[in-house]
Short mmCIF file of C-alpha atoms and ligand atoms in Angstrom, two decimals:
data_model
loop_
_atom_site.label_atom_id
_atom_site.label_comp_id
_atom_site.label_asym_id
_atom_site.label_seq_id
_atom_site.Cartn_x
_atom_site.Cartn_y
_atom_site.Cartn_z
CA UNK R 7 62.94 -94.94 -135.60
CA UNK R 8 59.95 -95.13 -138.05
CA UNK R 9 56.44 -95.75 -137.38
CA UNK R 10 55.33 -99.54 -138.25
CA UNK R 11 52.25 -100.58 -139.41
CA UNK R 12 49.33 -100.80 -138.20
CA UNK R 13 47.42 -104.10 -138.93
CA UNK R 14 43.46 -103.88 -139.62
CA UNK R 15 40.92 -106.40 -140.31
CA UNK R 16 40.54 -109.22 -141.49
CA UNK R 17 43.96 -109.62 -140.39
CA UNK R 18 43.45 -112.62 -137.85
CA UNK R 19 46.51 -111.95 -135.74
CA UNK R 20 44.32 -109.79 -134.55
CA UNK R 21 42.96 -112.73 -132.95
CA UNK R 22 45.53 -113.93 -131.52
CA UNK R 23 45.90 -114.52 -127.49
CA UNK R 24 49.21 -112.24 -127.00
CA UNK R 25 52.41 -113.28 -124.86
CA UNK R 26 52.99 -111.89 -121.50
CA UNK R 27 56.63 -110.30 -121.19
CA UNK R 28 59.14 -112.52 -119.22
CA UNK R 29 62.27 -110.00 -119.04
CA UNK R 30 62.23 -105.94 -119.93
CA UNK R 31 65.29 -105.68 -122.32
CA UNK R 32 66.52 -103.28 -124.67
CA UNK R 33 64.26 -105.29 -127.48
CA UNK R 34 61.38 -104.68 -124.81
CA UNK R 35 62.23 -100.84 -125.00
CA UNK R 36 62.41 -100.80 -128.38
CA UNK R 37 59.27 -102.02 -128.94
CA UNK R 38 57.82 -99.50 -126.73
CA UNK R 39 59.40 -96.43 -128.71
CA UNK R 40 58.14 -98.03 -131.82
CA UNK R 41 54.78 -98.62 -130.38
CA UNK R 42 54.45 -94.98 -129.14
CA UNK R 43 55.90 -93.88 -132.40
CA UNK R 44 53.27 -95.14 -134.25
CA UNK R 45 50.57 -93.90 -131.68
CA UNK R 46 51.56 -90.74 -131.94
CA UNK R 47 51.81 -90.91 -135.72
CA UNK R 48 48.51 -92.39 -136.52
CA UNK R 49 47.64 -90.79 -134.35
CA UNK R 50 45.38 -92.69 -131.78
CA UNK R 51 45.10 -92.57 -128.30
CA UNK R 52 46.41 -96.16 -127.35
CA UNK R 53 47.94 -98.93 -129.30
CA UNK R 54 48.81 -102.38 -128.28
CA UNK R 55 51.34 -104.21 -129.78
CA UNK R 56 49.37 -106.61 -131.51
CA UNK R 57 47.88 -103.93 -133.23
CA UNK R 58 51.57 -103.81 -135.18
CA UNK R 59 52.01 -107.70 -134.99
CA UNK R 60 53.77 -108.41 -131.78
CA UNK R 61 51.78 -110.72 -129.95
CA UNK R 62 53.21 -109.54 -126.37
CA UNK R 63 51.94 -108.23 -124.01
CA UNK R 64 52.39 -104.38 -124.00
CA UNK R 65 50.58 -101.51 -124.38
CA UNK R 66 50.64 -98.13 -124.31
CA UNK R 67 48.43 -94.47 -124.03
CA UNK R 68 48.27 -90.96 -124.45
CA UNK R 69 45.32 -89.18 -122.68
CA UNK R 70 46.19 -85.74 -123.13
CA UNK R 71 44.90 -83.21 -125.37
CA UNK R 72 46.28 -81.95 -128.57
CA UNK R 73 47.10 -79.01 -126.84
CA UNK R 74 48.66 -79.97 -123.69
CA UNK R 75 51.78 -82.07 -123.33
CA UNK R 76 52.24 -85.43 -124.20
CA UNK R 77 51.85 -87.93 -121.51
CA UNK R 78 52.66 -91.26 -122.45
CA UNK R 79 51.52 -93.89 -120.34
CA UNK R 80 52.78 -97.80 -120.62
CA UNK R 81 51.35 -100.31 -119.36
CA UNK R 82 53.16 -103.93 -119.06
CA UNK R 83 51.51 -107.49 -118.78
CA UNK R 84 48.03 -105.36 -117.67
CA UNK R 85 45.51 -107.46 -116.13
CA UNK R 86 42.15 -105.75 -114.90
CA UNK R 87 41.77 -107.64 -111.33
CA UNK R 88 38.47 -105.57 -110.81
CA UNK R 89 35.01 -104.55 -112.29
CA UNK R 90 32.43 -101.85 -110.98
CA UNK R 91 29.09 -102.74 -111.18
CA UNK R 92 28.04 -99.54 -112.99
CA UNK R 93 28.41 -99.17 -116.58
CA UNK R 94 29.09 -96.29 -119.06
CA UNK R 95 28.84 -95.86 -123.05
CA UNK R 96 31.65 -94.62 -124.83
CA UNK R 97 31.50 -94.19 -128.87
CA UNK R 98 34.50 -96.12 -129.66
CA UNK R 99 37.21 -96.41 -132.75
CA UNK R 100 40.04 -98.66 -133.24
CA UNK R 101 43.31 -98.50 -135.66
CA UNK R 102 42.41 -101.61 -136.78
CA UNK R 103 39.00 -101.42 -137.87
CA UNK R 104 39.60 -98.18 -139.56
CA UNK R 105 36.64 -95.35 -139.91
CA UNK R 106 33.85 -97.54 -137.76
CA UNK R 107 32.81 -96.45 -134.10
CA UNK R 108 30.29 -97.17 -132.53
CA UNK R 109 28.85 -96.98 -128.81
CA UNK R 110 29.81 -99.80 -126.39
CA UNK R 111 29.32 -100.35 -122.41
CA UNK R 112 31.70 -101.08 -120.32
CA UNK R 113 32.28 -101.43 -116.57
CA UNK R 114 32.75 -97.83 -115.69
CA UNK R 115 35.90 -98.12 -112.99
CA UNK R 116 38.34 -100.96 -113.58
CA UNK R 117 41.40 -101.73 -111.65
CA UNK R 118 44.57 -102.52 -113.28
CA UNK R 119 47.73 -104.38 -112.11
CA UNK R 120 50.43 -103.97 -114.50
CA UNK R 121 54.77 -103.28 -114.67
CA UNK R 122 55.94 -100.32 -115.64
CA UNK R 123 59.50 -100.27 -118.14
CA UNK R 124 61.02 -100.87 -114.82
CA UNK R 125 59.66 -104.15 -113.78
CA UNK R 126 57.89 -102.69 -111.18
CA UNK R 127 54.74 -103.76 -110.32
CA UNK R 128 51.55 -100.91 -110.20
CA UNK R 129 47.82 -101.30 -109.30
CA UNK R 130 45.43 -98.31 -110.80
CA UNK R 131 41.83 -97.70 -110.43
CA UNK R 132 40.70 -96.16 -113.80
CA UNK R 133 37.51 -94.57 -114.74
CA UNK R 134 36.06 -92.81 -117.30
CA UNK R 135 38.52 -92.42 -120.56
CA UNK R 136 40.98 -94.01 -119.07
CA UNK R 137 38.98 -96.83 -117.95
CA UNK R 138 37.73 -97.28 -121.37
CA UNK R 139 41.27 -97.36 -123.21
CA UNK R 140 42.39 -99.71 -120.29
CA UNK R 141 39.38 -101.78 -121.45
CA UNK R 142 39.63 -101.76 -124.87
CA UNK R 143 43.77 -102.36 -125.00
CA UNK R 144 43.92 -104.75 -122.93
CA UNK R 145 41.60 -106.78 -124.99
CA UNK R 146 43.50 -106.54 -128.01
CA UNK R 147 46.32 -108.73 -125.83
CA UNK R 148 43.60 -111.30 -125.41
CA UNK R 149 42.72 -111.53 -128.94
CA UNK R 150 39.11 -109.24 -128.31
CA UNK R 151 38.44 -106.25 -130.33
CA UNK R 152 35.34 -103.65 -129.76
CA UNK R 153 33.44 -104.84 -132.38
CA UNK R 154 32.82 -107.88 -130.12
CA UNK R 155 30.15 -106.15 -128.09
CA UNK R 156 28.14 -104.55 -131.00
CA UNK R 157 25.16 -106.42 -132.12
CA UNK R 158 25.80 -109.22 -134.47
CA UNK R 159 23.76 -107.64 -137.65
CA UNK R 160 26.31 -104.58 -137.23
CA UNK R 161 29.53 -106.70 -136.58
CA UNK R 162 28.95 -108.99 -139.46
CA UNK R 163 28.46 -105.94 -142.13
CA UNK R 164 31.54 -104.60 -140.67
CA UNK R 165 33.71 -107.85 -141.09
CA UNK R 166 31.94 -108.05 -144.47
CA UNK R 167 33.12 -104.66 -145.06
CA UNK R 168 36.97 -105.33 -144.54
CA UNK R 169 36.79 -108.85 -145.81
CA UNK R 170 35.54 -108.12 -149.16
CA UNK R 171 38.05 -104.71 -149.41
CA UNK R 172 40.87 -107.12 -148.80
CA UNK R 173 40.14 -109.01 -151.83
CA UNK R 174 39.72 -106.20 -153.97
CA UNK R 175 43.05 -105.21 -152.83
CA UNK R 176 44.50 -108.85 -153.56
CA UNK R 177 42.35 -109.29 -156.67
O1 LIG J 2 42.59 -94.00 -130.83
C1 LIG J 2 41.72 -94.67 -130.28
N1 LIG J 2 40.63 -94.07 -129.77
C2 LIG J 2 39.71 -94.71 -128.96
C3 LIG J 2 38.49 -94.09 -128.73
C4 LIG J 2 37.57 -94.67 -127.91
C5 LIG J 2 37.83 -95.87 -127.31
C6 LIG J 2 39.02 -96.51 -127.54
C7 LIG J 2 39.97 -95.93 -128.34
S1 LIG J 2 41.48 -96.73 -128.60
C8 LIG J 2 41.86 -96.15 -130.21
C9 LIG J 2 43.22 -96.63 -130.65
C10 LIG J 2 43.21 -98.14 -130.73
O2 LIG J 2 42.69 -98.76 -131.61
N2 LIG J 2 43.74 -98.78 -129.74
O3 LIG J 2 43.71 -100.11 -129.69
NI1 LIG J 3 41.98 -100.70 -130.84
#
């Protein structure tokens, strides 16, 4: 097992509107230890498996602190089925917009339907952190990324940013 990489921006598969997971097969679990692998190594909090250029539909999470024991969480084909009407501001990162956060609101409980590694089907109201990460993952399987809810002046200077370190890198 080795940790993949993680793809950043301008990379548009970032972009892409990810594949919902028909059978859970070895490949499936596979994926799953690579995708916690390279969680853990990065190390972030969640990943989604676009974020290492598998457009399906998986992703998975790591709440706990440094300290405590890991407890990974994964979360198949996740679809948030409900909204609250009250908000909350997080100061958010991503792997693949590298050393940016920023504060973005976001329904403050969600709830979640989603398979587990068995095929079996779970419903989850989330709030705080974990309604955040829920938030923010499952957008990267519909092609969204956090940066999408920052004003336009500040997510244009940031696409700027990685656009124009790109070509220095190809140049
Ligand atoms: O590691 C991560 N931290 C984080 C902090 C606030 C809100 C969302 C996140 S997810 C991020 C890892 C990542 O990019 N997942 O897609
Ligand atoms: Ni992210």
């Amino acid at each position: 097992m080795a940790p993949r990489e993680i793809i950043t921006l301008p990379d548009k598969r970032l972009r892409l509107k990810s594949e919902p997971v028909k059978r859970i097969d070895a490949s499936i679990r596979k994926l799953v230890d690579d995708l916690f692998e390279t969680m853990y190594d990065a190390p972030g909090i969640g990943l989604a498996a676009i974020q290492i250029g598998v457009a399906k539909r998986i992703v998975t999470m790591d709440l706990s602190r440094k300290e405590e024991e890991h407890k990974p969480q994964v979360f198949i084909n996740p679809e948030v089925i409900w909204t609250s009407e009250e908000k909350s501001k997080y100061e958010e990162g991503c792997l693949s917009i590298p050393d940016f956060y920023e504060e973005v609101e976001r329904p403050a409980q969600v709830k979640v339907k989603y398979l587990d590694l068995e095929g079996h089907e779970h419903e989850i109201e989330a709030s705080g952190l974990l309604a955040t990460c829920l938030q923010h993952e499952i957008d990267h399987t519909n092609g969204v990324l956090f940066i999408d809810y920052i004003s336009k002046l500040k997510r244009d200077r940031i696409i700027k940013k990685f656009a124009k370190a790109a070509k220095k890198v190809e140049a």
